[in-house]
PDB file of C-alpha atoms in Angstrom:
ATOM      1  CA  UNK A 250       5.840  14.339  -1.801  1.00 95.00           C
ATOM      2  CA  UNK A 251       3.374  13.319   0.865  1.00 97.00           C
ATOM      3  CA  UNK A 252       1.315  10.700   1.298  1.00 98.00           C
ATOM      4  CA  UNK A 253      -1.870  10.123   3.557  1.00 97.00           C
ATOM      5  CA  UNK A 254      -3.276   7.037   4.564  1.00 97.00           C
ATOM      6  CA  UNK A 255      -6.519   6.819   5.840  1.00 97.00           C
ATOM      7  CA  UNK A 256      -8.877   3.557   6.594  1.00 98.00           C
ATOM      8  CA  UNK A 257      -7.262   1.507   9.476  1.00 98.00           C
ATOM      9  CA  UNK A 258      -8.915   1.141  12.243  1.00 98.00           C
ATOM     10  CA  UNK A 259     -10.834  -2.214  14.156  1.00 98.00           C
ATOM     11  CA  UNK A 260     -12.280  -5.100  12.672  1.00 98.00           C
ATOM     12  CA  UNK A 261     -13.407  -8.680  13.559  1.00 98.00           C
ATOM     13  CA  UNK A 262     -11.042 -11.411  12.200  1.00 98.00           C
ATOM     14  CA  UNK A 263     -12.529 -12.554   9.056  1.00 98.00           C
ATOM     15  CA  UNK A 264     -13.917  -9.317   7.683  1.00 98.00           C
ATOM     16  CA  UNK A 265     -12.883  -6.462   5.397  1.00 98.00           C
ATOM     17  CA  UNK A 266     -11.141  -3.459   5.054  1.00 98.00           C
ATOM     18  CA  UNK A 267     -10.194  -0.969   2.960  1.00 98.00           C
ATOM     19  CA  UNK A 268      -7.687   1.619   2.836  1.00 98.00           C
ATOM     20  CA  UNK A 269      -6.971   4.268   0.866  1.00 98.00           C
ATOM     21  CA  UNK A 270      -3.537   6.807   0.564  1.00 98.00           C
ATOM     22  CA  UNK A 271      -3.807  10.174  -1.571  1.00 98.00           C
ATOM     23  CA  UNK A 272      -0.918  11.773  -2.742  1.00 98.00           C
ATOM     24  CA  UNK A 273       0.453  15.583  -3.448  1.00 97.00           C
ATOM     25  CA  UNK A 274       3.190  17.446  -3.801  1.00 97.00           C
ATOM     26  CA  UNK A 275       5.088  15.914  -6.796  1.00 95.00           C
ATOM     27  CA  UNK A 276       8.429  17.520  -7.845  1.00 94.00           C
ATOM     28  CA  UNK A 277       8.191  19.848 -10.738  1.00 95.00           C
ATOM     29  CA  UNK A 278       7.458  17.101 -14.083  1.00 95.00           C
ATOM     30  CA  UNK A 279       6.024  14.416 -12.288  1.00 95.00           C
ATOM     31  CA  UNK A 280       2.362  13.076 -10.992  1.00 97.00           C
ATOM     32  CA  UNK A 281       1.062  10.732  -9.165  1.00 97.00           C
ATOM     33  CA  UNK A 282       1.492   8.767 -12.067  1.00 97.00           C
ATOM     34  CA  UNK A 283       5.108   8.549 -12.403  1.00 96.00           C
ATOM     35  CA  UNK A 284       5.129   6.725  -9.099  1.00 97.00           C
ATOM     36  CA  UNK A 285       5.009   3.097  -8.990  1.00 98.00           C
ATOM     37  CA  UNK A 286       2.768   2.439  -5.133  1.00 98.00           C
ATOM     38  CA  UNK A 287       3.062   0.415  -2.585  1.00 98.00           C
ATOM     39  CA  UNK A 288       1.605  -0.595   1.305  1.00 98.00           C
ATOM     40  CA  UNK A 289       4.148  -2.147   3.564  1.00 98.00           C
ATOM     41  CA  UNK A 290       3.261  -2.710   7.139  1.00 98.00           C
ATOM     42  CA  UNK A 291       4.836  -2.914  10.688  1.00 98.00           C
ATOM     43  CA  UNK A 292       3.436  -5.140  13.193  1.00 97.00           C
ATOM     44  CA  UNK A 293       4.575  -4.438  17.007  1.00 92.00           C
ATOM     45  CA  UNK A 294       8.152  -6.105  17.426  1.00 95.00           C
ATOM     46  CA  UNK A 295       8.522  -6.855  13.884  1.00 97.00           C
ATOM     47  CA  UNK A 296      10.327  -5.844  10.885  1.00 97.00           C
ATOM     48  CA  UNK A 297       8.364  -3.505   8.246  1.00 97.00           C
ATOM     49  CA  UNK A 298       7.357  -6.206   5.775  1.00 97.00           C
ATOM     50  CA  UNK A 299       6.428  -5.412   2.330  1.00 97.00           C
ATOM     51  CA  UNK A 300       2.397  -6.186   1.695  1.00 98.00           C
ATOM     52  CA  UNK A 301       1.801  -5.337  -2.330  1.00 98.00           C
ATOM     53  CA  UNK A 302       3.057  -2.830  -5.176  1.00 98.00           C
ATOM     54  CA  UNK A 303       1.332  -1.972  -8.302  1.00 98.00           C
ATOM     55  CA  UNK A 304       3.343  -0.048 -11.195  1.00 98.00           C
ATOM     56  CA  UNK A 305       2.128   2.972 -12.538  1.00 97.00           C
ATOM     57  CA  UNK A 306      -0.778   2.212 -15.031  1.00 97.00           C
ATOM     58  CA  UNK A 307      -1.929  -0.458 -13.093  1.00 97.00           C
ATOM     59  CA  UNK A 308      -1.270  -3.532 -14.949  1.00 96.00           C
ATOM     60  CA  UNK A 309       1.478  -4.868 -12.982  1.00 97.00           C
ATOM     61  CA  UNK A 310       1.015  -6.105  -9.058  1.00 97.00           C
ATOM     62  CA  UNK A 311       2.630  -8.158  -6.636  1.00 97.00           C
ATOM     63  CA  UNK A 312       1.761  -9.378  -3.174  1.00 97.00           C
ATOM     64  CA  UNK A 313       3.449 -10.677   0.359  1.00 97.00           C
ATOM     65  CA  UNK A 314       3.291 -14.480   0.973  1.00 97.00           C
ATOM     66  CA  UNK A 315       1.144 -13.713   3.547  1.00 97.00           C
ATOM     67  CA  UNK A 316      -1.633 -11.916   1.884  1.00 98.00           C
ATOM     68  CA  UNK A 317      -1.722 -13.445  -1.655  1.00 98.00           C
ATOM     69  CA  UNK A 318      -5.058 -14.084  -2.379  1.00 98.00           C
ATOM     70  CA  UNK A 319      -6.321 -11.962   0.479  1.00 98.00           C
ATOM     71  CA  UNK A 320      -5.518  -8.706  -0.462  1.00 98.00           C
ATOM     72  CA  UNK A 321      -5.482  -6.535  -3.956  1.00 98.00           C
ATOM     73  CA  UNK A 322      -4.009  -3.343  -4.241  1.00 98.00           C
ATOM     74  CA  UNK A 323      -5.458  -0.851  -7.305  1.00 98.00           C
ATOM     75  CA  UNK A 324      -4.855   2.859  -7.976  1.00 98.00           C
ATOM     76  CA  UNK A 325      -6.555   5.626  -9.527  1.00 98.00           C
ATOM     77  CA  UNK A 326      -4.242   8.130 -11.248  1.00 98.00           C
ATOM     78  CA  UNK A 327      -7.123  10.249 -11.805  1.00 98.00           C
ATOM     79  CA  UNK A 328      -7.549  10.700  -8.204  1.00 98.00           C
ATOM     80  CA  UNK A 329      -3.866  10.671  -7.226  1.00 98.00           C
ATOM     81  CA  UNK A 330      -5.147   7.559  -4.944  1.00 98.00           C
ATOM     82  CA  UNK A 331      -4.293   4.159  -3.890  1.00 98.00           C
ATOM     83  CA  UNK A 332      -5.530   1.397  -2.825  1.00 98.00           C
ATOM     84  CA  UNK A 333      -5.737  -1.979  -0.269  1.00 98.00           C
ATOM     85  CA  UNK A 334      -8.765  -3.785  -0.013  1.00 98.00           C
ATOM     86  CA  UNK A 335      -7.931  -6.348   2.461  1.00 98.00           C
ATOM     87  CA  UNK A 336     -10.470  -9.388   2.735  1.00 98.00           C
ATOM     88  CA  UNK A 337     -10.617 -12.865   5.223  1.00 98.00           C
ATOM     89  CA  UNK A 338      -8.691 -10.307   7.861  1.00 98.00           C
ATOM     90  CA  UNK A 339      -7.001 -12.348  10.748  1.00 97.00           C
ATOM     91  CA  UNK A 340      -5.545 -11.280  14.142  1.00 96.00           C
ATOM     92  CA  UNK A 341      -1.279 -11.427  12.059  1.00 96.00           C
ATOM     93  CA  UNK A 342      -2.883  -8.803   9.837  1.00 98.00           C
ATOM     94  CA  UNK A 343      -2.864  -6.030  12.767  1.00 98.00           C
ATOM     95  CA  UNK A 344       0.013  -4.042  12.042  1.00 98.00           C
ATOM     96  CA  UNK A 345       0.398  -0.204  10.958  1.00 98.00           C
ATOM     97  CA  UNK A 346       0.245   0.171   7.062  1.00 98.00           C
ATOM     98  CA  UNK A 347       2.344   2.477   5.266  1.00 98.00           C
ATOM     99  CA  UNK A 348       2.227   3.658   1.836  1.00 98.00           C
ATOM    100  CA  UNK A 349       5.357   4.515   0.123  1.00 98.00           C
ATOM    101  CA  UNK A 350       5.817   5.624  -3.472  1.00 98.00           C
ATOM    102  CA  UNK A 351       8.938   4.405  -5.675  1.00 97.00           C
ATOM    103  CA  UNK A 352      10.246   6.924  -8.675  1.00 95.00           C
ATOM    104  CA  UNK A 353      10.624   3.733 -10.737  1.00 95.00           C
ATOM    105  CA  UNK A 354       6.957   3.840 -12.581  1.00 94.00           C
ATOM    106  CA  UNK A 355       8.144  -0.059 -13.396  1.00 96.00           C
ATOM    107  CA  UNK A 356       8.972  -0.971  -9.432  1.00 93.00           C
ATOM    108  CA  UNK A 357      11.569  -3.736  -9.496  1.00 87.00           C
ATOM    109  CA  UNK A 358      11.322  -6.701  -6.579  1.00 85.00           C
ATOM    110  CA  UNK A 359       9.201  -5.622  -4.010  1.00 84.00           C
ATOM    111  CA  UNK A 360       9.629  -1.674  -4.838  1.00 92.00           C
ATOM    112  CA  UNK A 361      12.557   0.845  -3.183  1.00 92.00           C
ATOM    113  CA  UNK A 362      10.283   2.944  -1.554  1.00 95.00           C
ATOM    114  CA  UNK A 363      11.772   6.787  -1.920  1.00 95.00           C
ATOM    115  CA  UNK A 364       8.591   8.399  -0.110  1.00 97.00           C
ATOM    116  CA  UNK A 365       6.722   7.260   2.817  1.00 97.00           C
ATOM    117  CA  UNK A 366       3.067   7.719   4.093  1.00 96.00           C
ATOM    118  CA  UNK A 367       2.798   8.314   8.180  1.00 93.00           C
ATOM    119  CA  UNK A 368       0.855   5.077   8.445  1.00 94.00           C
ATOM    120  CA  UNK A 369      -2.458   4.184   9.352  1.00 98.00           C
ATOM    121  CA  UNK A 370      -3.161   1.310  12.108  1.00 98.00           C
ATOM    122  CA  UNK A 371      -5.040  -1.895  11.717  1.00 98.00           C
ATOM    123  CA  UNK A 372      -6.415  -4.017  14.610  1.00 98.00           C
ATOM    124  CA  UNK A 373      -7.865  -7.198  13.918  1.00 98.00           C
ATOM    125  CA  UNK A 374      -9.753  -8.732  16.973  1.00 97.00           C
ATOM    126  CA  UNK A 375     -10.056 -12.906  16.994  1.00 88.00           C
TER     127      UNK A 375
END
């Protein structure tokens, strides 16, 4: 499975921003749809923290402390695509955002990521 991100880049501290990760590659009987989705992100020094999952049809979603309210994920299963929109952006935002994909269709917690995206890096200027 691969994953590609694609929408980081630089933005002023209380803007927007919105990324996007397309997927291919499924194993033989699966889609994109079989996937519950998720963005994590790494900020320099820290931990990869988890940011928001969304199960596979979309009616399920779950957010960080730290960006509830901020940020919605969404997918498109049509397009083998998902989603961050990212709103009110601040400077503890900059990190690089990874997609990952969980087999689980019904993620559990905050997802158990099987396949990873290569990231895509976010800079937030105050």
């Amino acid at each position: 499975v691969q994953l590609q991100a694609s929408g980081g880049g630089l933005v002023q501290a209380g803007n927007s921003l919105r990324l996007s990760c397309v997927g291919s590659g499924f194993p033989s009987g699966f889609s994109f749809s079989s996937y519950s989705m998720g963005w994590f992100r790494q900020a320099p020094g820290k931990e990869r923290e988890f940011v928001a999952a969304i199960i596979w049809s979309g009616t399920r979603r779950s957010y960080g402390d730290s960006v509830k309210g901020r940020f919605t994920i969404s997918r498109d299963n049509a397009e083998n695509t998902v989603f961050l929109q990212m709103n009110s952006l601040n400077a503890e935002d900059t990190a690089v955002y990874y997609c990952a994909a969980d087999p689980n269709p019904y993620y559990s917690g905050t997802m158990t990521p099987t396949y990873w995206g290569q990231g895509t890096l976010v800079t937030v200027s105050s």
